[in-house]
Short mmCIF file of C-alpha atoms in Angstrom, two decimals:
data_model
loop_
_atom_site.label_atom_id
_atom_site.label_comp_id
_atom_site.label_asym_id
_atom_site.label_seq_id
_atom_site.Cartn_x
_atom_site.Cartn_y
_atom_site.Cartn_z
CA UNK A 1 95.82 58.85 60.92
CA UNK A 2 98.26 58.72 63.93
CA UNK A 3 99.72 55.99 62.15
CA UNK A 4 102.16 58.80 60.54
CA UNK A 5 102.52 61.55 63.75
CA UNK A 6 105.03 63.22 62.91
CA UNK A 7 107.05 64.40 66.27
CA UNK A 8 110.24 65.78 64.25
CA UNK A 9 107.82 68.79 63.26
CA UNK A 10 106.57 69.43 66.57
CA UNK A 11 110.56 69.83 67.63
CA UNK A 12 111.70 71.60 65.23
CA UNK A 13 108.94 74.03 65.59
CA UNK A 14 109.98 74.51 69.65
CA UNK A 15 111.67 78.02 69.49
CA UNK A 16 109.07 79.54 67.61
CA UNK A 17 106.40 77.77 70.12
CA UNK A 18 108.47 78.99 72.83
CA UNK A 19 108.05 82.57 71.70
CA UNK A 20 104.32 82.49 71.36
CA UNK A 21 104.28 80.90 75.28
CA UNK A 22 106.30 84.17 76.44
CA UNK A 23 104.12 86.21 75.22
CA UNK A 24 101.03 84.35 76.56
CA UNK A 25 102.79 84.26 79.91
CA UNK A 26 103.51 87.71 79.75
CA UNK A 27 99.92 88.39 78.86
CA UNK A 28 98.44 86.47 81.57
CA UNK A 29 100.91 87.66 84.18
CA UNK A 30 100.29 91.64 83.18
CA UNK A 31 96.69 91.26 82.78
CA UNK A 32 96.48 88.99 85.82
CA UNK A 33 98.56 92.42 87.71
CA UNK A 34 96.58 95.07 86.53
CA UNK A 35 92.81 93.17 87.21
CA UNK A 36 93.66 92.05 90.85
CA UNK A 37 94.37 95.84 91.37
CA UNK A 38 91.56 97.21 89.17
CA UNK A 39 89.39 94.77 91.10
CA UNK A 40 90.24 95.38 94.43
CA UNK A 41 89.57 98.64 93.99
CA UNK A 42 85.92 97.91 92.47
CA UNK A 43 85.68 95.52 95.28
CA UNK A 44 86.44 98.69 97.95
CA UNK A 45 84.13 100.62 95.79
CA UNK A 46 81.41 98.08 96.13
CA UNK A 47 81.79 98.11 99.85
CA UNK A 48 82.29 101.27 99.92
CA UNK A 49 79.69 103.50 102.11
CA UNK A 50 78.99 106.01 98.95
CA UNK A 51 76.24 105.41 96.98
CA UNK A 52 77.45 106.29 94.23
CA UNK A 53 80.41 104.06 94.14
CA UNK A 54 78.67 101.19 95.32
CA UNK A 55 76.90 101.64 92.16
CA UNK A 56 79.63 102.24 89.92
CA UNK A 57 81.48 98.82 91.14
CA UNK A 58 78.04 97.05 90.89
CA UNK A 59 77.30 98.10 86.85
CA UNK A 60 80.96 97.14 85.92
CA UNK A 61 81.15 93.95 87.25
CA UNK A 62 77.60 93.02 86.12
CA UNK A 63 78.63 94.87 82.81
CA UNK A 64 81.61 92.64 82.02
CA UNK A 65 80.17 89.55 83.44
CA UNK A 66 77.20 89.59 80.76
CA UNK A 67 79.69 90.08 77.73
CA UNK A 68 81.98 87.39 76.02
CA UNK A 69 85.32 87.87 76.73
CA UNK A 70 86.07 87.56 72.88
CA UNK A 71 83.78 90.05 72.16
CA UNK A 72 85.93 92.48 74.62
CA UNK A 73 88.66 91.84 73.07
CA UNK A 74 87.27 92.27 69.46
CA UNK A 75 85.74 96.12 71.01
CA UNK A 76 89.13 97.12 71.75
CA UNK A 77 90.73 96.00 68.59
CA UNK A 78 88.61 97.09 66.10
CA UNK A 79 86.10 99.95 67.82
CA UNK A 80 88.43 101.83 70.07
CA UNK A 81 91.10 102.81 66.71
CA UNK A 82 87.63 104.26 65.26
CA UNK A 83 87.12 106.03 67.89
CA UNK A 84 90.90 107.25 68.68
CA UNK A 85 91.07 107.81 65.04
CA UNK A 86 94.55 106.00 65.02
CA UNK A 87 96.13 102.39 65.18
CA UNK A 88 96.37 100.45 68.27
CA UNK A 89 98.87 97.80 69.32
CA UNK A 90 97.69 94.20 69.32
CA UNK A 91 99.14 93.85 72.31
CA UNK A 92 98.00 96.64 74.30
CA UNK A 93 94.64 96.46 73.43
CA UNK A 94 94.20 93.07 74.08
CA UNK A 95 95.45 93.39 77.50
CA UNK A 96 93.43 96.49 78.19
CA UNK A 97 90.75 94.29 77.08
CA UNK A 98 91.77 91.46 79.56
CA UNK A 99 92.38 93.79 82.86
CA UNK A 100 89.21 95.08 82.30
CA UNK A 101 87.03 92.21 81.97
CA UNK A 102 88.94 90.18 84.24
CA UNK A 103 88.58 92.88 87.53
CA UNK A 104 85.02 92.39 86.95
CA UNK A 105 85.65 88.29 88.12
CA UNK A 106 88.79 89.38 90.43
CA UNK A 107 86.30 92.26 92.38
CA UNK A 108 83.95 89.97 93.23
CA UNK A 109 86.28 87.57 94.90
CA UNK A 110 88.36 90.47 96.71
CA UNK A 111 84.47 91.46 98.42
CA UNK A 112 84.40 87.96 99.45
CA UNK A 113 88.00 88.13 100.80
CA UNK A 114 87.38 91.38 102.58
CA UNK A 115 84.15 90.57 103.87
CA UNK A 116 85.50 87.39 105.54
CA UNK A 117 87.73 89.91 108.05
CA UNK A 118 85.68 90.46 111.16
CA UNK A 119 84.38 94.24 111.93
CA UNK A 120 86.76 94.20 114.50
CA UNK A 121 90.30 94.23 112.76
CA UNK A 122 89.14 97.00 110.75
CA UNK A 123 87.93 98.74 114.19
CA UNK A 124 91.63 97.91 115.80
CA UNK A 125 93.16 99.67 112.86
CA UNK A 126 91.03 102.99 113.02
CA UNK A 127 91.31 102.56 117.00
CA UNK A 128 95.28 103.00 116.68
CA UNK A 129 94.55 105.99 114.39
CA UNK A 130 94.91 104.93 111.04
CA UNK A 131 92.96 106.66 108.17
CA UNK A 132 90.74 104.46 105.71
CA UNK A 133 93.20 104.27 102.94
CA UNK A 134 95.67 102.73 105.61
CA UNK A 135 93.65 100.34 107.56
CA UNK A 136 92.90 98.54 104.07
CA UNK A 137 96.47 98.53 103.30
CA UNK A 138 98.36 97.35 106.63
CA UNK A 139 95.37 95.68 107.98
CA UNK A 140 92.51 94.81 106.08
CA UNK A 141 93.31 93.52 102.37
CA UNK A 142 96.75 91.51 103.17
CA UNK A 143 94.65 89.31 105.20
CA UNK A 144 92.12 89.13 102.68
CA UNK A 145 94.36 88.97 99.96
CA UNK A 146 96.06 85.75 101.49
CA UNK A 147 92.52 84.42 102.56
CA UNK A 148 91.74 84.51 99.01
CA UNK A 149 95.01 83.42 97.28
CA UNK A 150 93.74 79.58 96.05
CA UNK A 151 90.96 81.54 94.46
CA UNK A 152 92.87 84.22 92.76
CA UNK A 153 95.47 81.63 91.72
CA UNK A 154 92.59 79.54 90.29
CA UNK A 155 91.16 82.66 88.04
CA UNK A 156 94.71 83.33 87.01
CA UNK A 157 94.46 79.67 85.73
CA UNK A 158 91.19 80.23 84.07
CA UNK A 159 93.02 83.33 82.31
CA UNK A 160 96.05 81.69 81.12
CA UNK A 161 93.69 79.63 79.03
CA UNK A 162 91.15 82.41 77.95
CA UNK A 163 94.36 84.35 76.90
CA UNK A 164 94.17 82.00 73.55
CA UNK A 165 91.13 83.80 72.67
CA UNK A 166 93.99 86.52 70.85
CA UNK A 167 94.41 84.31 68.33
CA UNK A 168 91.25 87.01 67.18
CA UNK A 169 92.92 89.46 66.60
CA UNK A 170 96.53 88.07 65.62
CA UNK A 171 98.66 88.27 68.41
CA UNK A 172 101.59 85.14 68.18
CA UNK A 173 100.64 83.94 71.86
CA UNK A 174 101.18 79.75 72.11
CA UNK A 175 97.56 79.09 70.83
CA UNK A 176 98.41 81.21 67.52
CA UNK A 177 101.61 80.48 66.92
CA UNK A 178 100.70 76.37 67.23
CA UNK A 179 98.00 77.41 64.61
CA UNK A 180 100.46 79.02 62.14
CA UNK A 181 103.29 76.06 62.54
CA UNK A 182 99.88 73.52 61.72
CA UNK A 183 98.90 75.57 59.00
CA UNK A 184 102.17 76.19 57.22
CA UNK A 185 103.47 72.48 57.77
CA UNK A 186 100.09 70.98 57.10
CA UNK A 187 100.29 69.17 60.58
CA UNK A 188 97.38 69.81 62.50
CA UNK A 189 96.92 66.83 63.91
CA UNK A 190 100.37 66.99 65.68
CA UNK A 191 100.33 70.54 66.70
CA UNK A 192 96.51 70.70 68.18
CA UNK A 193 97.63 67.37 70.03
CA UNK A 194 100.63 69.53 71.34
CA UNK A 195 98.66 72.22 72.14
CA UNK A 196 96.46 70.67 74.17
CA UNK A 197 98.85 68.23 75.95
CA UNK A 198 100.77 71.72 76.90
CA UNK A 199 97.93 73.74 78.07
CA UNK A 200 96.60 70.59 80.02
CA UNK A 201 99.86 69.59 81.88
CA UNK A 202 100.53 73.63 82.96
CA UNK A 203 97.38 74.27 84.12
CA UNK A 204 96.78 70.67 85.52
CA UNK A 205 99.84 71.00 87.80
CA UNK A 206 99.01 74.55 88.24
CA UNK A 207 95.85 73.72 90.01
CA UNK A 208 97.45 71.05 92.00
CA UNK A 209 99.78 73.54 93.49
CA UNK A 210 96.40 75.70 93.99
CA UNK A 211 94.89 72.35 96.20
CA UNK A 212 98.42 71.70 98.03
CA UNK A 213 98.36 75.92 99.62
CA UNK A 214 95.02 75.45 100.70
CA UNK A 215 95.51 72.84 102.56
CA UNK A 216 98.61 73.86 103.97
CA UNK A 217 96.33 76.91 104.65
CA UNK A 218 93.89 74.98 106.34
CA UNK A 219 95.88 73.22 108.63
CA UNK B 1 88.70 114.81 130.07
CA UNK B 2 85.97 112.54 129.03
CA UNK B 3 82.39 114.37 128.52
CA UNK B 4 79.05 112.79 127.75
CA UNK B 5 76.30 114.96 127.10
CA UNK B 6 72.62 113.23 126.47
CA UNK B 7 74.14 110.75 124.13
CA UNK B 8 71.16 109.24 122.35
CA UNK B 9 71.97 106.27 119.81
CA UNK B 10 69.66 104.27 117.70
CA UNK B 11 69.75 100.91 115.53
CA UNK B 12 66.85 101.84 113.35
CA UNK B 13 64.00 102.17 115.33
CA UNK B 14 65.64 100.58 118.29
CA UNK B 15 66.74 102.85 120.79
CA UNK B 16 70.48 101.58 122.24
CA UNK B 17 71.06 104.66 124.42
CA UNK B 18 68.82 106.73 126.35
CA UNK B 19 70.27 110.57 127.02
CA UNK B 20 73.75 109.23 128.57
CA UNK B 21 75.11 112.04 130.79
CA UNK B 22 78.34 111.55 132.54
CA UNK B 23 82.17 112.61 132.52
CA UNK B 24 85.74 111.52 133.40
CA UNK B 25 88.05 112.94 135.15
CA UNK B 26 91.93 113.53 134.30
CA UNK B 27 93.46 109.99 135.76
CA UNK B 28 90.00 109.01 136.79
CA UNK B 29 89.53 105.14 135.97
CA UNK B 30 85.86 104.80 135.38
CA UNK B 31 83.70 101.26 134.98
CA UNK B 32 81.00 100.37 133.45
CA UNK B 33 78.96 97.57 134.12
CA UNK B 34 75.79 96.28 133.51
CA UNK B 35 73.51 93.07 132.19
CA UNK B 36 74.53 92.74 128.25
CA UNK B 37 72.50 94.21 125.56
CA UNK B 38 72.66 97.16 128.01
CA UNK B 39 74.87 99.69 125.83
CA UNK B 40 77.83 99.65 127.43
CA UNK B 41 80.21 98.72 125.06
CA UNK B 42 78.11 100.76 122.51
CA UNK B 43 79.00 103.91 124.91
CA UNK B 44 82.91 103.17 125.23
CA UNK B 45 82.69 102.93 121.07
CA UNK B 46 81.20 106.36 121.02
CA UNK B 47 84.14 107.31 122.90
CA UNK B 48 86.50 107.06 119.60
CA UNK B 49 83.52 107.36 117.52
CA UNK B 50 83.94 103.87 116.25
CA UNK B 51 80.21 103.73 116.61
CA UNK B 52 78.09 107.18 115.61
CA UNK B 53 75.49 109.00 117.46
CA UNK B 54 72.71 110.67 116.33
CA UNK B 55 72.11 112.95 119.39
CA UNK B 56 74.08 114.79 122.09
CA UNK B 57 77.49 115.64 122.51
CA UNK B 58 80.59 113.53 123.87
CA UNK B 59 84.08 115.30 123.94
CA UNK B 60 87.20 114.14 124.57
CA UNK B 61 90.11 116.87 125.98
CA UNK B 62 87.87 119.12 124.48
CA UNK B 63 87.31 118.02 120.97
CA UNK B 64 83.83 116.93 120.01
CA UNK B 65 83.66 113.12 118.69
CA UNK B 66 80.73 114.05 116.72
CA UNK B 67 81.43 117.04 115.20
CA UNK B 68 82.05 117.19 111.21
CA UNK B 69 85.37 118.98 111.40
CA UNK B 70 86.81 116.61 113.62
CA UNK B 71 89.70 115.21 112.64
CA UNK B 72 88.51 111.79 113.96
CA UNK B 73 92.13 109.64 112.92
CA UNK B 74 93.77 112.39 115.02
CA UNK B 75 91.55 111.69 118.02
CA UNK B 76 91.38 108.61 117.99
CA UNK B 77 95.52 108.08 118.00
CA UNK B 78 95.54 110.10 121.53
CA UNK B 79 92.82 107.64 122.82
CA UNK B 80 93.86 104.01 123.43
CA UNK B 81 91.46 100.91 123.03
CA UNK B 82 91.55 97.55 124.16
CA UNK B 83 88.78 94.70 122.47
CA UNK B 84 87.08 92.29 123.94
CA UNK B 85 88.59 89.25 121.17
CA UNK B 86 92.41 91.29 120.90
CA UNK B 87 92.00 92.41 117.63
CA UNK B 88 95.81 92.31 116.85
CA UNK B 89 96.84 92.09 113.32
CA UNK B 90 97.38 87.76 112.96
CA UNK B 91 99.68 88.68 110.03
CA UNK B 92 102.22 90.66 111.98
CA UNK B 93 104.31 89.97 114.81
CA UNK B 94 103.80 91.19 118.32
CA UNK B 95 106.42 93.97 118.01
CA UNK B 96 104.77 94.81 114.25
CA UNK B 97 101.52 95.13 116.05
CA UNK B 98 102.88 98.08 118.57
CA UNK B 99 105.32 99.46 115.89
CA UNK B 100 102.94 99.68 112.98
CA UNK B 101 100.63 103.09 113.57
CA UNK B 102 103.73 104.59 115.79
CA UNK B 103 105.40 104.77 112.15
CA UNK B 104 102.40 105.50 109.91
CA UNK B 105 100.35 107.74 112.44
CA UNK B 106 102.98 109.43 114.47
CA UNK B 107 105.72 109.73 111.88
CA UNK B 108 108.40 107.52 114.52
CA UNK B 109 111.39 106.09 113.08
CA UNK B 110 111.25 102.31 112.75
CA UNK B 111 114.18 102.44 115.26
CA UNK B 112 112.12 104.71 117.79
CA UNK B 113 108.98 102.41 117.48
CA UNK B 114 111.04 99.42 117.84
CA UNK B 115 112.87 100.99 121.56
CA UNK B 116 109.58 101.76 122.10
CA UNK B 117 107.52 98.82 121.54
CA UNK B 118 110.51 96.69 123.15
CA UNK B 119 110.23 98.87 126.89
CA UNK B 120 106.47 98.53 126.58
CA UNK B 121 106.69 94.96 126.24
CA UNK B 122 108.82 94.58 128.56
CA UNK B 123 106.50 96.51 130.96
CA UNK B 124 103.44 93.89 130.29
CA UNK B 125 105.59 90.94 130.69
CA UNK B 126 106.21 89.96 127.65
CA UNK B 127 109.91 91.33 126.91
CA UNK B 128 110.76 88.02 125.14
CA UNK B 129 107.53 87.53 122.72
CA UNK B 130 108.21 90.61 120.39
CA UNK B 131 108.89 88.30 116.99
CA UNK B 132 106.02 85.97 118.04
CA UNK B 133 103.21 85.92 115.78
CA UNK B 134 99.45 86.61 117.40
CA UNK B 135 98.48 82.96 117.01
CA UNK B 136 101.62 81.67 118.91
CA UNK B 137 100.66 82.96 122.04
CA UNK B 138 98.02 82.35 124.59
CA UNK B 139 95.10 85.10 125.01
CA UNK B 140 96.34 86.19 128.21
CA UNK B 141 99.33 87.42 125.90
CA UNK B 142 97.76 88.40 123.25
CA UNK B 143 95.68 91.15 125.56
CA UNK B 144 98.74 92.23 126.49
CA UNK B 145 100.67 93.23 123.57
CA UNK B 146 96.92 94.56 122.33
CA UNK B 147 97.68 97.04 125.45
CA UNK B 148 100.81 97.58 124.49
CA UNK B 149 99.99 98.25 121.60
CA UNK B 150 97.26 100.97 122.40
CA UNK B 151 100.09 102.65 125.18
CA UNK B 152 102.66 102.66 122.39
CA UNK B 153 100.40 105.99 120.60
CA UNK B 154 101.19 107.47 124.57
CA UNK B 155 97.14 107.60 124.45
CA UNK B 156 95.85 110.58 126.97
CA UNK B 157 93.33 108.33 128.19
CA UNK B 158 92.68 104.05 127.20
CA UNK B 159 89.47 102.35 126.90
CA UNK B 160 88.72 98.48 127.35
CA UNK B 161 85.92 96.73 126.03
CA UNK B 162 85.59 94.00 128.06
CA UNK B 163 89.13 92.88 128.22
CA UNK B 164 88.96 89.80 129.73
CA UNK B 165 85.17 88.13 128.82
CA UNK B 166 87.06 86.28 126.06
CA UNK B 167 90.14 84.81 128.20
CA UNK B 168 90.08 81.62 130.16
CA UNK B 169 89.89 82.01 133.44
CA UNK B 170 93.63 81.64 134.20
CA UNK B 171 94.76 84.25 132.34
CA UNK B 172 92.63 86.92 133.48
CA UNK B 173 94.31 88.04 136.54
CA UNK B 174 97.69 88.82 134.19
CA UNK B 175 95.49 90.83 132.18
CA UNK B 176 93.77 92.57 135.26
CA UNK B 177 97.16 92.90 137.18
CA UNK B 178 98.58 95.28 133.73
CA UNK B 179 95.49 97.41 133.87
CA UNK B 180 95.84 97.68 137.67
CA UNK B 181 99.37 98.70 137.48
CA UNK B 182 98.25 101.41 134.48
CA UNK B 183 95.95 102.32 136.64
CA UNK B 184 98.10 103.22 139.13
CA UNK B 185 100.72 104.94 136.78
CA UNK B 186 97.74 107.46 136.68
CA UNK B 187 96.31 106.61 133.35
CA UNK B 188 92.62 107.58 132.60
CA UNK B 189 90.86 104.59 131.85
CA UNK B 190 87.45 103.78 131.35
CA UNK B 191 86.34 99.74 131.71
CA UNK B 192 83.79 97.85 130.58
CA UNK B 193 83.90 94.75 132.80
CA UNK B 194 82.45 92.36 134.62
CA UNK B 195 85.11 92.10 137.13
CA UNK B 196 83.60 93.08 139.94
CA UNK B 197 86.71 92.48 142.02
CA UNK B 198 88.67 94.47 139.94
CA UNK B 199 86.03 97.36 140.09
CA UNK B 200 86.61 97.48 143.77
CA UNK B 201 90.02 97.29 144.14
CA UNK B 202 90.87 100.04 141.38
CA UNK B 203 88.30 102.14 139.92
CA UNK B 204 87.24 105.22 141.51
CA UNK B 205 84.06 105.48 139.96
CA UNK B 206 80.95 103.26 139.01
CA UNK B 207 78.47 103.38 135.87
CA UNK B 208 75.96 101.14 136.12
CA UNK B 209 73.60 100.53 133.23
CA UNK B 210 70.75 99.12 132.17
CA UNK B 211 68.63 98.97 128.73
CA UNK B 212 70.51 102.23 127.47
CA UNK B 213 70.40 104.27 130.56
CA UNK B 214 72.72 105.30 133.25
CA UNK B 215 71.64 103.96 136.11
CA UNK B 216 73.73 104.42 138.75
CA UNK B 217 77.25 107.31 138.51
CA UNK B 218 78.60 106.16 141.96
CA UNK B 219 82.22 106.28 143.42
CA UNK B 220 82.95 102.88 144.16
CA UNK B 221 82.97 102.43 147.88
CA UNK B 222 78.97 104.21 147.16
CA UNK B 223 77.86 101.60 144.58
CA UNK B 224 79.22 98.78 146.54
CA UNK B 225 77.78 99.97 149.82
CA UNK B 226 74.66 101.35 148.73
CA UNK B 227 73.40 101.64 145.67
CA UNK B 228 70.48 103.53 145.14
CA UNK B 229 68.62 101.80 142.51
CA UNK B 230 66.82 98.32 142.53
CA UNK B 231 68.14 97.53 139.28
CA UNK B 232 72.06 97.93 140.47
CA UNK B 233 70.71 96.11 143.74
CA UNK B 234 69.25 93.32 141.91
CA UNK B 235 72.71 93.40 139.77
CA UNK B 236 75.04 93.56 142.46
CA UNK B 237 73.60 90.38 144.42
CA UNK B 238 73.09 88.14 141.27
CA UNK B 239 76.54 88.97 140.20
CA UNK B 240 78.37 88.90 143.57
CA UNK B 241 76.95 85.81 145.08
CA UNK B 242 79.23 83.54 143.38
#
């Protein structure tokens, strides 16, 4: 069988490849944006002193964290034009679908970030006069936003490969367009060996760079 | 300037202070000692209303700490406070640390903060330390640019929370010799320390206290000559005697 693997195909199918890996970049990289944001704020909101917010933070993350992500995406696709009564773009509903599944993982390991800055720098900042909204922002969250980096880095990882999942719906990221260039060329042996080898070596090195920072954090 | 009145604070059930009743005077430098666990840092954090009350009243220049329509950022910018661990910002620089709530409190240039931060600095010492990052200098330093840093919001009145229980012995006296010279500038300051020395040579006053009470509201050359309670006795000889 890999007597006859064909690498010409795999080559001359590069530009079209390459297209399908912008968009999953892009993907990742918005989506990756918009849920660190989204769940930093759910992370305030869960340590928040308001009831009510603690609550709303707690029944999103536990919310999104019992559903499949492909079944997110599928919601957004398919039930939120019924709802809208009009069409949606692939696109943007898949990475509505992504930021807000995604906080739900991000939130949880912002509250660990913030939670790991003593009482004290958040007293120093309210000391000097600074209002809630800017001890977070000078003081508080860069620290626990660079506290946390490996781990954010290492879900950003983890949603550079679920990003494939919108081959569902039809969107030409990497994962789809390999599947098309297989399918048309009857190749699939090639391509899904491509695939794979790509998506291994990026997120491989990827989470090397993650180990190198901490340590250099460590030290 | 400074007004307890009856200050009663509890942890749940557990009662931290017991009807506090005291006041401090315009340039009045006031300290508070006491065994630990006995509410005194609790009190000074009352002060800026870092910590609540539930009962009593505690105003500073005439604006109530407790009170709803307080507008407690506001306040808390005219009061300056120094912590017992420094508390400066690791990811900023020394002159970041002074410059930041000038510029996002009191609306100062970044130019004003900076000419300001710069004099201060140069006032504790440190003139030459202003790009140095928190964990490049010793803690003697770093409780120096953390005073700086509270003088920089030209506070009406500072409070320190211990300021030197977390230094090594070495660099305490640097510390103590800033606070001595604020002092002297006429600053109103209320201490929390257990430098008795210190006490002597520059506070006016005394609060001594124990379990959540006032004890003892003495001028200085008064609690050192004769204190009136066996507690502040009892205090005095186990803490002096070395």
């Amino acid at each position: 069988m890999l007597g006859d693997f064909d690498f010409g195909v795999i080559v001359t199918a590069l530009p079209y490849l390459w297209e399908g890996m912008q968009l999953s970049l892009l993907l990742t990289g918005l989506a990756a944006i918009g849920s660190i944001a989204l769940g930093t704020i759910l992370a305030l909101m869960r340590l928040s002193s308001i009831r009510l917010f603690q609550w709303i933070g707690a029944v999103w993350v536990n919310f999104f964290r019992s559903l499949p992500l492909l079944l997110v995406i599928f919601w957004f696709y398919f039930l939120v034009p019924l709802i809208v009564q009009g069409q949606v773009d692939a696109f943007e509903s898949a990475l509505i679908g992504f930021v807000l599944f995604e906080a739900a993982y991000y939130c949880e390991i912002m509250r660990s970030g913030i939670q790991s800055i003593s009482r004290g720098q958040a007293w120093s900042g309210y000391a000097l006069g600074l209002n809630y909204p800017q001890t977070m922002r000078y003081v508080v969250l860069p620290q626990a936003f660079r506290n946390m980096l490996p781990i954010l880095l290492t879900q950003t990882i983890i949603l550079f490969q679920d990003t494939s999942l919108v081959f569902v719906v039809g969107l030409a990221d990497f994962m789809t367009s390999a599947v098309t260039v297989a399918q048309r060329d009857s190749r699939l042996v090639e391509l899904y060996v491509f695939a794979a080898l790509v998506y291994f070596v990026m997120c491989y090195f990827a989470s090397l760079y993650v180990k190198t920072l901490q340590k250099k954090m460590h030290r | 300037m400074i007004k307890f009145n009856n200050v009663n604070k509890w942890y749940g059930s557990f009662q931290v202070l017991k009807d506090c009743t005291s006041s401090v005077k315009k340039g009045e430098v006031v300290v508070i000692c006491g065994p630990s666990g006995s509410g005194k840092s609790t009190l000074i954090k009352c002060v800026n209303g870092l910590e609540p009350f539930q009962e009593g009243e505690i105003s500073v220049d005439g604006v109530s700490v407790g009170a709803k329509e307080t507008n407690l950022p506001k306040l808390r910018s005219q009061i300056g406070m120094v912590f017992q661990n420094f508390e400066l910002f690791p990811h900023k620089t020394a002159m970041e640390n002074i410059c930041l709530a000038q510029i996002k409190v009191l609306g100062r240039t970044e130019d004003e903060a900076n000419t300001r931060a710069q004099e201060l600095l140069d006032r504790v010492g440190l003139g030459e330390y202003g790009n140095k990052y928190p964990s490049q200098l010793s803690g003697g330093q770093q409780q120096r640019v953390a005073i700086a840093r509270g003088l920089a919001m030209d506070p009406i009145a500072m409070l320190f929370d211990e300021p030197t229980s977390a230094l090594d012995p070495e660099m305490i006296n640097e510390v103590l010799d800033v606070m001595q010279q604020l002092a002297k500038s006429g600053m109103t300051m209320m201490v929390v320390t257990h430098e008795m020395g210190f006490a002597r040579r520059v506070a006016d006053r005394v609060i001594f206290m124990d379990e959540g009470e006032i004890v003892e509201d003495a001028t200085t050359d008064d609690f050192f000559g004769k204190p009136h309670s066996d507690r502040a006795q009892e205090f005095l000889s186990k803490i002096l005697e070395h």
